[in-house]
PDB file of C-alpha atoms and ligand atoms in Angstrom:
ATOM      1  CA  MET A1471      21.492 -27.223  29.974  1.00 37.00           C
ATOM      2  CA  ALA A1472      22.220 -26.142  26.359  1.00 40.00           C
ATOM      3  CA  ASN A1473      18.553 -26.253  25.554  1.00 41.00           C
ATOM      4  CA  ASN A1474      17.576 -24.221  28.596  1.00 39.00           C
ATOM      5  CA  GLN A1475      19.900 -21.436  27.667  1.00 43.00           C
ATOM      6  CA  LEU A1476      18.688 -21.363  24.278  1.00 44.00           C
ATOM      7  CA  LEU A1477      15.295 -20.844  25.255  1.00 47.00           C
ATOM      8  CA  THR A1478      15.775 -18.129  27.916  1.00 60.00           C
ATOM      9  CA  THR A1479      18.402 -16.040  25.851  1.00 82.00           C
ATOM     10  CA  ILE A1480      17.328 -13.422  23.458  1.00 93.00           C
ATOM     11  CA  PRO A1481      19.478 -13.475  20.235  1.00 92.00           C
ATOM     12  CA  VAL A1482      21.234 -10.180  19.001  1.00 93.00           C
ATOM     13  CA  VAL A1483      21.549  -9.508  15.676  1.00 92.00           C
ATOM     14  CA  GLU A1484      24.311  -6.978  14.794  1.00 89.00           C
ATOM     15  CA  TRP A1485      22.922  -4.693  12.189  1.00 87.00           C
ATOM     16  CA  SER A1486      25.106  -3.292   9.271  1.00 79.00           C
ATOM     17  CA  VAL A1487      24.841  -0.020   7.343  1.00 67.00           C
ATOM     18  CA  THR A1488      25.061  -2.244   4.272  1.00 66.00           C
ATOM     19  CA  ALA A1489      21.592  -3.634   5.077  1.00 62.00           C
ATOM     20  CA  GLY A1490      19.551  -1.495   2.750  1.00 65.00           C
ATOM     21  CA  GLY A1491      22.304  -1.850  -0.104  1.00 63.00           C
ATOM     22  CA  PRO A1492      22.880  -4.110  -2.865  1.00 60.00           C
ATOM     23  CA  ALA A1493      23.150  -7.976  -2.034  1.00 62.00           C
ATOM     24  CA  ASP A1494      26.660  -8.893  -0.885  1.00 76.00           C
ATOM     25  CA  ASP A1495      27.810 -11.020   1.862  1.00 81.00           C
ATOM     26  CA  GLU A1496      26.889  -9.102   4.645  1.00 84.00           C
ATOM     27  CA  LYS A1497      23.352  -8.760   3.796  1.00 86.00           C
ATOM     28  CA  TRP A1498      23.223 -12.668   3.212  1.00 87.00           C
ATOM     29  CA  ARG A1499      24.886 -12.985   7.124  1.00 89.00           C
ATOM     30  CA  LEU A1500      22.147 -10.537   8.028  1.00 91.00           C
ATOM     31  CA  SER A1501      19.314 -12.195   6.549  1.00 92.00           C
ATOM     32  CA  ARG A1502      20.412 -15.628   7.952  1.00 91.00           C
ATOM     33  CA  ALA A1503      20.965 -14.150  11.409  1.00 91.00           C
ATOM     34  CA  ILE A1504      17.092 -13.011  11.198  1.00 92.00           C
ATOM     35  CA  HIS A1505      15.732 -16.180   9.790  1.00 93.00           C
ATOM     36  CA  ALA A1506      17.573 -17.972  12.884  1.00 91.00           C
ATOM     37  CA  ALA A1507      16.025 -15.553  15.245  1.00 90.00           C
ATOM     38  CA  CYS A1508      12.630 -15.631  13.753  1.00 89.00           C
ATOM     39  CA  GLU A1509      12.434 -19.507  13.402  1.00 87.00           C
ATOM     40  CA  GLN A1510      14.076 -20.228  16.819  1.00 86.00           C
ATOM     41  CA  SER A1511      11.899 -17.529  19.183  1.00 88.00           C
ATOM     42  CA  GLY A1512      10.296 -14.648  17.044  1.00 94.00           C
ATOM     43  CA  PHE A1513      12.624 -11.880  18.770  1.00 96.00           C
ATOM     44  CA  PHE A1514      15.827 -10.542  18.753  1.00 95.00           C
ATOM     45  CA  PHE A1515      17.721  -7.368  19.800  1.00 96.00           C
ATOM     46  CA  LEU A1516      18.963  -5.126  17.240  1.00 95.00           C
ATOM     47  CA  ARG A1517      22.549  -3.897  17.953  1.00 93.00           C
ATOM     48  CA  ASN A1518      24.504  -1.262  15.978  1.00 90.00           C
ATOM     49  CA  HIS A1519      21.224   0.007  14.140  1.00 92.00           C
ATOM     50  CA  GLY A1520      22.692   3.600  13.925  1.00 90.00           C
ATOM     51  CA  ILE A1521      19.956   5.576  15.878  1.00 94.00           C
ATOM     52  CA  PRO A1522      21.849   7.968  18.037  1.00 95.00           C
ATOM     53  CA  PRO A1523      21.129   7.380  21.822  1.00 96.00           C
ATOM     54  CA  SER A1524      20.527  11.059  22.132  1.00 97.00           C
ATOM     55  CA  LEU A1525      17.346  10.632  19.584  1.00 98.00           C
ATOM     56  CA  LEU A1526      15.937   7.995  21.845  1.00 98.00           C
ATOM     57  CA  GLU A1527      16.857   9.930  24.995  1.00 98.00           C
ATOM     58  CA  ALA A1528      14.877  12.977  23.564  1.00 98.00           C
ATOM     59  CA  VAL A1529      11.865  10.737  22.665  1.00 98.00           C
ATOM     60  CA  TYR A1530      11.613   9.551  26.183  1.00 98.00           C
ATOM     61  CA  ALA A1531      11.914  13.326  27.487  1.00 98.00           C
ATOM     62  CA  GLU A1532       9.210  14.258  24.849  1.00 98.00           C
ATOM     63  CA  ALA A1533       6.771  11.620  26.248  1.00 98.00           C
ATOM     64  CA  ARG A1534       7.716  12.422  30.016  1.00 98.00           C
ATOM     65  CA  ARG A1535       6.770  16.073  29.296  1.00 98.00           C
ATOM     66  CA  PHE A1536       3.765  15.326  27.178  1.00 98.00           C
ATOM     67  CA  TYR A1537       2.442  12.872  30.082  1.00 98.00           C
ATOM     68  CA  SER A1538       3.105  15.347  32.687  1.00 98.00           C
ATOM     69  CA  GLN A1539       0.633  17.734  31.968  1.00 98.00           C
ATOM     70  CA  PRO A1540      -2.852  18.004  33.253  1.00 98.00           C
ATOM     71  CA  LEU A1541      -5.253  15.538  32.011  1.00 97.00           C
ATOM     72  CA  ASP A1542      -7.700  18.330  30.029  1.00 98.00           C
ATOM     73  CA  ASP A1543      -4.404  19.229  28.252  1.00 98.00           C
ATOM     74  CA  LYS A1544      -3.603  15.762  27.080  1.00 98.00           C
ATOM     75  CA  ARG A1545      -7.454  15.513  26.165  1.00 98.00           C
ATOM     76  CA  ARG A1546      -6.970  18.232  23.518  1.00 97.00           C
ATOM     77  CA  PHE A1547      -5.146  15.126  21.295  1.00 97.00           C
ATOM     78  CA  SER A1548      -7.658  12.457  22.266  1.00 97.00           C
ATOM     79  CA  CYS A1549      -7.956   9.559  19.559  1.00 95.00           C
ATOM     80  CA  SER A1550     -10.772   8.435  17.610  1.00 93.00           C
ATOM     81  CA  ALA A1551     -11.805   6.718  14.542  1.00 92.00           C
ATOM     82  CA  ASP A1552     -11.740   9.918  12.891  1.00 90.00           C
ATOM     83  CA  THR A1553      -8.082  10.427  13.752  1.00 93.00           C
ATOM     84  CA  GLU A1554      -7.178   6.884  12.462  1.00 92.00           C
ATOM     85  CA  TYR A1555      -6.644   6.494  16.139  1.00 94.00           C
ATOM     86  CA  LEU A1556      -3.646   8.622  16.276  1.00 95.00           C
ATOM     87  CA  GLY A1557      -3.428  10.662  19.564  1.00 97.00           C
ATOM     88  CA  TYR A1558      -3.887  10.147  23.262  1.00 98.00           C
ATOM     89  CA  ARG A1559      -5.578   7.408  25.048  1.00 96.00           C
ATOM     90  CA  GLU A1560      -5.715   8.052  28.857  1.00 96.00           C
ATOM     91  CA  VAL A1561      -5.304   5.435  31.548  1.00 96.00           C
ATOM     92  CA  GLY A1562      -7.725   2.713  31.378  1.00 90.00           C
ATOM     93  CA  ALA A1563      -9.157   3.804  27.971  1.00 90.00           C
ATOM     94  CA  GLU A1564      -8.396   0.493  26.695  1.00 90.00           C
ATOM     95  CA  ARG A1565     -10.311  -2.451  27.960  1.00 91.00           C
ATOM     96  CA  SER A1566      -8.282  -5.959  28.131  1.00 89.00           C
ATOM     97  CA  LEU A1567      -8.786  -8.586  25.545  1.00 84.00           C
ATOM     98  CA  THR A1568      -8.596 -11.187  28.192  1.00 84.00           C
ATOM     99  CA  HIS A1569      -9.783  -9.914  31.649  1.00 86.00           C
ATOM    100  CA  SER A1570     -12.495  -7.722  32.959  1.00 84.00           C
ATOM    101  CA  GLY A1571     -10.301  -4.914  33.952  1.00 87.00           C
ATOM    102  CA  ARG A1572      -8.562  -2.194  31.666  1.00 92.00           C
ATOM    103  CA  GLU A1573      -5.024  -1.698  30.531  1.00 94.00           C
ATOM    104  CA  ALA A1574      -2.992   0.353  32.812  1.00 95.00           C
ATOM    105  CA  CYS A1575      -1.132   2.859  30.979  1.00 97.00           C
ATOM    106  CA  GLU A1576      -1.516   5.819  28.959  1.00 98.00           C
ATOM    107  CA  GLN A1577      -0.731   5.761  25.663  1.00 98.00           C
ATOM    108  CA  TYR A1578      -0.109   7.946  22.267  1.00 98.00           C
ATOM    109  CA  ARG A1579       0.252   7.046  18.657  1.00 98.00           C
ATOM    110  CA  ILE A1580       1.909   8.907  16.033  1.00 97.00           C
ATOM    111  CA  GLY A1581       2.264   7.526  12.590  1.00 96.00           C
ATOM    112  CA  TYR A1582       1.361   7.708   8.717  1.00 95.00           C
ATOM    113  CA  VAL A1583      -2.399   8.056   8.064  1.00 92.00           C
ATOM    114  CA  ALA A1584      -4.296   6.209   5.128  1.00 89.00           C
ATOM    115  CA  ASP A1585      -6.483   9.246   4.359  1.00 82.00           C
ATOM    116  CA  PRO A1586      -4.923  12.546   5.008  1.00 76.00           C
ATOM    117  CA  PRO A1587      -7.730  15.340   4.093  1.00 72.00           C
ATOM    118  CA  ALA A1588      -6.645  18.467   2.772  1.00 64.00           C
ATOM    119  CA  GLY A1589      -5.186  20.823   5.477  1.00 66.00           C
ATOM    120  CA  GLY A1590      -3.605  17.900   7.087  1.00 80.00           C
ATOM    121  CA  TRP A1591      -5.328  17.285  10.451  1.00 87.00           C
ATOM    122  CA  ALA A1592      -2.557  14.848  11.162  1.00 90.00           C
ATOM    123  CA  GLY A1593       0.025  17.445  11.837  1.00 91.00           C
ATOM    124  CA  HIS A1594      -1.827  18.462  15.084  1.00 93.00           C
ATOM    125  CA  TYR A1595      -1.188  14.903  16.608  1.00 95.00           C
ATOM    126  CA  HIS A1596       2.476  14.999  15.640  1.00 95.00           C
ATOM    127  CA  ARG A1597       3.050  18.776  17.189  1.00 95.00           C
ATOM    128  CA  PRO A1598       3.911  17.316  20.726  1.00 96.00           C
ATOM    129  CA  PHE A1599       6.353  14.961  19.268  1.00 98.00           C
ATOM    130  CA  GLY A1600       9.091  16.277  16.988  1.00 97.00           C
ATOM    131  CA  ALA A1601      11.853  13.913  18.005  1.00 98.00           C
ATOM    132  CA  ALA A1602       9.022  11.126  17.885  1.00 98.00           C
ATOM    133  CA  THR A1603       8.465  11.848  14.546  1.00 97.00           C
ATOM    134  CA  ARG A1604      12.209  11.691  13.566  1.00 98.00           C
ATOM    135  CA  LEU A1605      12.544   8.345  15.363  1.00 98.00           C
ATOM    136  CA  LEU A1606       9.433   6.782  13.330  1.00 98.00           C
ATOM    137  CA  GLU A1607      11.241   7.709   9.973  1.00 97.00           C
ATOM    138  CA  ARG A1608      14.445   5.970  11.232  1.00 96.00           C
ATOM    139  CA  LEU A1609      12.725   2.997  12.481  1.00 97.00           C
ATOM    140  CA  ALA A1610      10.353   2.705   8.819  1.00 97.00           C
ATOM    141  CA  THR A1611      13.716   2.604   7.148  1.00 95.00           C
ATOM    142  CA  ILE A1612      15.268  -0.080   9.296  1.00 95.00           C
ATOM    143  CA  GLY A1613      11.758  -1.848   9.167  1.00 96.00           C
ATOM    144  CA  ASN A1614      12.009  -1.787   5.321  1.00 95.00           C
ATOM    145  CA  GLU A1615      15.251  -3.262   5.600  1.00 93.00           C
ATOM    146  CA  ILE A1616      14.140  -6.250   8.040  1.00 94.00           C
ATOM    147  CA  LEU A1617      11.287  -6.938   5.564  1.00 94.00           C
ATOM    148  CA  LEU A1618      13.618  -7.032   2.736  1.00 92.00           C
ATOM    149  CA  LEU A1619      16.110  -9.243   4.604  1.00 92.00           C
ATOM    150  CA  SER A1620      12.927 -11.582   5.589  1.00 93.00           C
ATOM    151  CA  ALA A1621      12.232 -11.986   1.918  1.00 93.00           C
ATOM    152  CA  LEU A1622      15.907 -12.972   1.045  1.00 91.00           C
ATOM    153  CA  ALA A1623      15.852 -15.513   4.217  1.00 91.00           C
ATOM    154  CA  LEU A1624      12.695 -16.990   2.854  1.00 92.00           C
ATOM    155  CA  ASN A1625      14.217 -17.363  -0.761  1.00 91.00           C
ATOM    156  CA  LEU A1626      11.538 -14.965  -2.302  1.00 93.00           C
ATOM    157  CA  PRO A1627      12.327 -11.951  -4.514  1.00 91.00           C
ATOM    158  CA  ALA A1628      13.396  -8.744  -2.858  1.00 88.00           C
ATOM    159  CA  THR A1629      10.420  -7.079  -4.160  1.00 92.00           C
ATOM    160  CA  VAL A1630       7.799  -9.793  -2.747  1.00 94.00           C
ATOM    161  CA  PHE A1631       6.295  -7.411  -0.081  1.00 95.00           C
ATOM    162  CA  ASP A1632       6.237  -4.235  -2.500  1.00 95.00           C
ATOM    163  CA  PRO A1633       2.565  -4.462  -3.229  1.00 94.00           C
ATOM    164  CA  PHE A1634       1.636  -4.297   0.460  1.00 96.00           C
ATOM    165  CA  MET A1635       3.933  -1.351   1.128  1.00 96.00           C
ATOM    166  CA  GLU A1636       2.736   1.543  -1.418  1.00 95.00           C
ATOM    167  CA  LYS A1637       1.091   3.382   1.376  1.00 94.00           C
ATOM    168  CA  PRO A1638       2.140   1.795   4.651  1.00 96.00           C
ATOM    169  CA  VAL A1639       0.148   3.040   7.719  1.00 96.00           C
ATOM    170  CA  HIS A1640       3.232   2.607  10.390  1.00 97.00           C
ATOM    171  CA  ARG A1641       2.691   3.474  14.074  1.00 97.00           C
ATOM    172  CA  LEU A1642       4.703   4.862  16.703  1.00 98.00           C
ATOM    173  CA  GLY A1643       3.335   4.234  20.284  1.00 98.00           C
ATOM    174  CA  LEU A1644       4.647   5.937  23.478  1.00 98.00           C
ATOM    175  CA  ASN A1645       3.156   4.276  26.528  1.00 98.00           C
ATOM    176  CA  HIS A1646       3.447   5.434  29.876  1.00 98.00           C
ATOM    177  CA  TYR A1647       2.970   3.187  32.656  1.00 98.00           C
ATOM    178  CA  PRO A1648       2.484   4.931  36.042  1.00 97.00           C
ATOM    179  CA  VAL A1649       3.215   3.154  39.330  1.00 97.00           C
ATOM    180  CA  GLY A1650       0.035   1.997  40.898  1.00 95.00           C
ATOM    181  CA  ALA A1651      -2.180   2.487  38.106  1.00 94.00           C
ATOM    182  CA  GLY A1652      -3.497  -1.149  37.801  1.00 93.00           C
ATOM    183  CA  SER A1653      -4.845  -1.266  41.433  1.00 93.00           C
ATOM    184  CA  ALA A1654      -6.272   2.500  40.937  1.00 93.00           C
ATOM    185  CA  LEU A1655      -8.413   0.970  38.268  1.00 90.00           C
ATOM    186  CA  GLY A1656      -9.641  -2.110  40.461  1.00 90.00           C
ATOM    187  CA  ASN A1657      -7.626  -4.526  38.156  1.00 90.00           C
ATOM    188  CA  ARG A1658      -7.406  -7.931  39.801  1.00 90.00           C
ATOM    189  CA  VAL A1659      -4.235  -9.199  37.654  1.00 92.00           C
ATOM    190  CA  HIS A1660      -0.634  -8.109  38.199  1.00 93.00           C
ATOM    191  CA  TYR A1661       0.194  -6.879  34.687  1.00 94.00           C
ATOM    192  CA  SER A1662      -0.480  -3.605  33.087  1.00 95.00           C
ATOM    193  CA  MET A1663      -0.695  -4.703  29.664  1.00 96.00           C
ATOM    194  CA  THR A1664      -2.548  -7.905  28.829  1.00 95.00           C
ATOM    195  CA  SER A1665      -0.717 -10.648  27.011  1.00 95.00           C
ATOM    196  CA  HIS A1666      -1.280 -10.302  22.913  1.00 95.00           C
ATOM    197  CA  VAL A1667       0.199 -10.245  19.333  1.00 96.00           C
ATOM    198  CA  ASP A1668       0.827  -7.012  17.490  1.00 97.00           C
ATOM    199  CA  HIS A1669      -1.056  -6.200  14.551  1.00 96.00           C
ATOM    200  CA  ALA A1670       1.988  -5.734  12.235  1.00 97.00           C
ATOM    201  CA  PHE A1671       4.676  -7.297  10.402  1.00 97.00           C
ATOM    202  CA  PHE A1672       6.848  -7.013  13.346  1.00 97.00           C
ATOM    203  CA  THR A1673       7.386  -4.306  16.256  1.00 98.00           C
ATOM    204  CA  ILE A1674      10.764  -2.527  17.222  1.00 98.00           C
ATOM    205  CA  LEU A1675      10.617  -1.630  20.929  1.00 98.00           C
ATOM    206  CA  THR A1676      12.573   0.028  23.423  1.00 98.00           C
ATOM    207  CA  GLN A1677      11.937   0.530  27.182  1.00 98.00           C
ATOM    208  CA  ASN A1678      13.390   2.585  29.777  1.00 98.00           C
ATOM    209  CA  ALA A1679      12.086   0.607  32.709  1.00 97.00           C
ATOM    210  CA  PRO A1680      11.446  -3.035  33.745  1.00 97.00           C
ATOM    211  CA  GLY A1681       7.993  -4.774  32.615  1.00 97.00           C
ATOM    212  CA  LEU A1682       8.138  -6.355  29.303  1.00 98.00           C
ATOM    213  CA  GLU A1683       7.588 -10.153  29.097  1.00 97.00           C
ATOM    214  CA  VAL A1684       7.839 -12.164  25.895  1.00 97.00           C
ATOM    215  CA  LEU A1685       6.485 -15.522  25.683  1.00 95.00           C
ATOM    216  CA  GLY A1686       9.310 -18.117  24.744  1.00 93.00           C
ATOM    217  CA  SER A1687       8.904 -20.924  22.342  1.00 88.00           C
ATOM    218  CA  ASP A1688       8.785 -23.196  25.404  1.00 88.00           C
ATOM    219  CA  GLY A1689       6.037 -21.433  26.776  1.00 91.00           C
ATOM    220  CA  ARG A1690       7.777 -19.848  29.614  1.00 93.00           C
ATOM    221  CA  TRP A1691       7.671 -15.975  29.988  1.00 95.00           C
ATOM    222  CA  ILE A1692      11.091 -14.198  29.522  1.00 95.00           C
ATOM    223  CA  ASP A1693      11.760 -11.025  31.311  1.00 96.00           C
ATOM    224  CA  VAL A1694      13.222  -8.567  28.577  1.00 97.00           C
ATOM    225  CA  PRO A1695      16.134  -7.010  30.300  1.00 96.00           C
ATOM    226  CA  VAL A1696      16.041  -3.078  30.163  1.00 96.00           C
ATOM    227  CA  ARG A1697      18.339  -1.498  27.207  1.00 96.00           C
ATOM    228  CA  PRO A1698      16.856   1.858  26.649  1.00 96.00           C
ATOM    229  CA  HIS A1699      18.792   2.233  23.358  1.00 97.00           C
ATOM    230  CA  GLU A1700      18.812  -1.214  21.922  1.00 96.00           C
ATOM    231  CA  PRO A1701      15.525  -2.370  20.671  1.00 97.00           C
ATOM    232  CA  LEU A1702      13.869  -5.655  20.753  1.00 98.00           C
ATOM    233  CA  VAL A1703      12.259  -6.467  17.471  1.00 97.00           C
ATOM    234  CA  PHE A1704       9.577  -9.216  17.690  1.00 97.00           C
ATOM    235  CA  LEU A1705       7.217 -10.632  14.958  1.00 97.00           C
ATOM    236  CA  GLY A1706       3.554  -9.909  14.487  1.00 97.00           C
ATOM    237  CA  ASP A1707       0.464 -11.592  13.428  1.00 96.00           C
ATOM    238  CA  TYR A1708       0.912 -10.393   9.700  1.00 97.00           C
ATOM    239  CA  LEU A1709       4.267 -12.269   9.256  1.00 95.00           C
ATOM    240  CA  GLU A1710       2.893 -15.351  11.045  1.00 95.00           C
ATOM    241  CA  ARG A1711      -0.118 -15.302   8.657  1.00 96.00           C
ATOM    242  CA  TRP A1712       1.791 -14.576   5.351  1.00 96.00           C
ATOM    243  CA  THR A1713       4.167 -17.232   6.188  1.00 95.00           C
ATOM    244  CA  ASN A1714       1.410 -19.833   7.100  1.00 95.00           C
ATOM    245  CA  GLY A1715       2.733 -20.168  10.585  1.00 94.00           C
ATOM    246  CA  GLY A1716       6.453 -20.657   9.456  1.00 92.00           C
ATOM    247  CA  TYR A1717       7.266 -17.732  11.660  1.00 93.00           C
ATOM    248  CA  ARG A1718       4.981 -17.233  14.954  1.00 93.00           C
ATOM    249  CA  ALA A1719       3.818 -13.926  16.311  1.00 96.00           C
ATOM    250  CA  THR A1720       5.296 -13.258  19.738  1.00 97.00           C
ATOM    251  CA  TYR A1721       3.035 -12.878  22.580  1.00 97.00           C
ATOM    252  CA  HIS A1722       4.105 -10.380  24.989  1.00 97.00           C
ATOM    253  CA  ARG A1723       2.668  -8.630  28.038  1.00 97.00           C
ATOM    254  CA  VAL A1724       3.892  -5.639  30.762  1.00 97.00           C
ATOM    255  CA  ARG A1725       4.195  -6.674  34.476  1.00 96.00           C
ATOM    256  CA  ASP A1726       2.705  -4.133  36.898  1.00 95.00           C
ATOM    257  CA  VAL A1727       5.801  -1.706  37.457  1.00 97.00           C
ATOM    258  CA  SER A1728       7.583  -0.364  40.295  1.00 96.00           C
ATOM    259  CA  THR A1729       8.912   2.485  38.822  1.00 96.00           C
ATOM    260  CA  ASP A1730       7.622   4.796  36.118  1.00 97.00           C
ATOM    261  CA  ARG A1731       7.901   3.238  32.925  1.00 98.00           C
ATOM    262  CA  ILE A1732       7.822   4.412  29.133  1.00 98.00           C
ATOM    263  CA  SER A1733       7.855   2.087  26.264  1.00 98.00           C
ATOM    264  CA  LEU A1734       8.495   3.365  22.756  1.00 98.00           C
ATOM    265  CA  GLN A1735       6.943   0.571  20.087  1.00 98.00           C
ATOM    266  CA  PHE A1736       7.254   1.013  16.455  1.00 98.00           C
ATOM    267  CA  LYS A1737       4.651  -1.007  14.459  1.00 98.00           C
ATOM    268  CA  HIS A1738       5.744  -1.858  10.927  1.00 98.00           C
ATOM    269  CA  ARG A1739       2.607  -1.978   9.113  1.00 97.00           C
ATOM    270  CA  PRO A1740       1.436  -2.253   5.369  1.00 97.00           C
ATOM    271  CA  SER A1741      -1.035  -0.199   3.560  1.00 96.00           C
ATOM    272  CA  TYR A1742      -4.561   0.213   4.887  1.00 95.00           C
ATOM    273  CA  GLY A1743      -6.061  -2.062   2.188  1.00 94.00           C
ATOM    274  CA  ALA A1744      -3.539  -4.618   2.264  1.00 96.00           C
ATOM    275  CA  ILE A1745      -4.798  -8.102   2.316  1.00 96.00           C
ATOM    276  CA  ILE A1746      -2.543 -10.870   4.129  1.00 95.00           C
ATOM    277  CA  GLU A1747      -2.894 -14.212   2.997  1.00 93.00           C
ATOM    278  CA  PRO A1748      -0.203 -17.141   3.113  1.00 93.00           C
ATOM    279  CA  SER A1749      -0.382 -17.881  -0.737  1.00 83.00           C
ATOM    280  CA  GLN A1750       3.653 -17.895  -0.855  1.00 87.00           C
ATOM    281  CA  PHE A1751       3.691 -20.915   1.533  1.00 91.00           C
ATOM    282  CA  VAL A1752       0.676 -23.035   0.329  1.00 92.00           C
ATOM    283  CA  ASP A1753       0.943 -26.139  -1.598  1.00 91.00           C
ATOM    284  CA  ASP A1754      -0.801 -29.711  -2.013  1.00 91.00           C
ATOM    285  CA  ASP A1755       1.420 -30.480   1.357  1.00 92.00           C
ATOM    286  CA  HIS A1756       0.663 -27.372   2.966  1.00 93.00           C
ATOM    287  CA  PRO A1757      -2.756 -26.468   3.096  1.00 93.00           C
ATOM    288  CA  SER A1758      -3.455 -22.624   4.109  1.00 93.00           C
ATOM    289  CA  ARG A1759      -3.912 -22.554   8.242  1.00 95.00           C
ATOM    290  CA  TYR A1760      -5.167 -18.643   7.718  1.00 95.00           C
ATOM    291  CA  GLU A1761      -8.083 -17.045   5.883  1.00 94.00           C
ATOM    292  CA  PRO A1762      -7.215 -13.617   4.007  1.00 94.00           C
ATOM    293  CA  PHE A1763      -7.113 -10.982   6.341  1.00 95.00           C
ATOM    294  CA  ASP A1764      -7.943  -7.370   5.669  1.00 96.00           C
ATOM    295  CA  THR A1765      -5.592  -5.775   7.688  1.00 96.00           C
ATOM    296  CA  GLY A1766      -6.634  -2.114   7.754  1.00 94.00           C
ATOM    297  CA  ARG A1767     -10.426  -2.990   8.461  1.00 92.00           C
ATOM    298  CA  GLN A1768      -9.487  -5.443  11.178  1.00 94.00           C
ATOM    299  CA  TYR A1769      -7.206  -2.981  12.940  1.00 92.00           C
ATOM    300  CA  ALA A1770      -9.620  -0.217  13.066  1.00 92.00           C
ATOM    301  CA  GLU A1771     -12.494  -2.554  14.257  1.00 92.00           C
ATOM    302  CA  LEU A1772     -10.387  -4.036  16.877  1.00 91.00           C
ATOM    303  CA  LEU A1773      -9.564  -0.641  18.168  1.00 92.00           C
ATOM    304  CA  ARG A1774     -13.228   0.724  18.142  1.00 90.00           C
ATOM    305  CA  SER A1775     -13.914  -2.293  20.251  1.00 89.00           C
ATOM    306  CA  LEU A1776     -11.277  -1.929  22.762  1.00 89.00           C
ATOM    307  CA  LEU A1777     -11.630   1.946  22.860  1.00 90.00           C
ATOM    308  CA  GLY A1778     -15.226   2.574  22.269  1.00 85.00           C
ATOM    309  CA  VAL A1779     -14.595   5.356  20.215  1.00 91.00           C
TER     310      VAL A1779
HETATM  311  O1  AKG B 610       4.730  -1.327  26.673  1.00 50.19           O
HETATM  312  C1  AKG B 610       5.248  -2.202  26.391  1.00 50.19           C
HETATM  313  O2  AKG B 610       6.387  -2.656  26.338  1.00 50.19           O
HETATM  314  C2  AKG B 610       4.313  -3.269  25.339  1.00 50.19           C
HETATM  315  C3  AKG B 610       3.519  -2.293  24.667  1.00 50.19           C
HETATM  316  C4  AKG B 610       2.460  -3.206  23.429  1.00 50.19           C
HETATM  317  O3  AKG B 610       2.754  -4.150  23.696  1.00 50.19           O
HETATM  318  C5  AKG B 610       1.822  -2.380  22.749  1.00 50.19           C
HETATM  319  O4  AKG B 610       1.274  -1.158  22.910  1.00 50.19           O
HETATM  320  O5  AKG B 610       1.282  -3.227  21.878  1.00 50.19           O
HETATM  321 FE1  FE2 B 611       2.109  -5.028  22.021  1.00 50.19          FE
END
């Protein structure tokens, strides 16, 4: 029974304002808590993170406002390779990686860009999302602290991730799942977003209605309880590669919804040119299980293939 409980309960990490400060007992406690959660399951709730509920509510409201507009108005913000995929993706824009249908949600991305030309085109894509832009900054700070604590947890210098993080291309996604979108698209599956791992070090996600499921280490799907102000952190593909599989990326998916749902997902990403390889964890006894991975190029190619733009 104890085992059963372990596998279906999502661990909670109590955050602390000293997380970004100098090394002390509290920081050590946090790094152990994160390490335990990452080794056990790869995901955890983050409590006492300091982001005001009012900011999160303002972001949900902003997303609702944006998505309630006519499609032509939303299309003024459509994403493409030229926008580094910032902006709007309408319902069904994204094909599924695993079935013949399309993802049953509409999506929007804000974030940092690799190549802002003079004139700052990226401003256009952030204009409808002032509160979300403030949330992005808060989550980027927490993300940096989680990365630093992961380095400590793995007995590596606090600076070990610095070379990857000179100009990070973080993303904040705002997804909207309308009721019935999957059947309107003709999908034959009962989920609105197909199981996948995120292309990031990790993701920090909140949802305002049920739907998210994460794959536990025992191979069973776990329904993530709705906590609109308490984010779930889960590991992405890059930490799995970088730790040579010591930490496993979390497969996740979204069930078809019975109430309108919004999720906010912050993806903590490295600089565009960062190449991730497991060199810190490879020796004669532990051969490399992953080829060097060009994060920026792969991400752009994946999105081009899923979206066709
Ligand atoms: O909506 C969700 O809860 C998950 C979205 C997601 O997995 C993604 O956009 O990568
Ligand atoms: Fe995801």
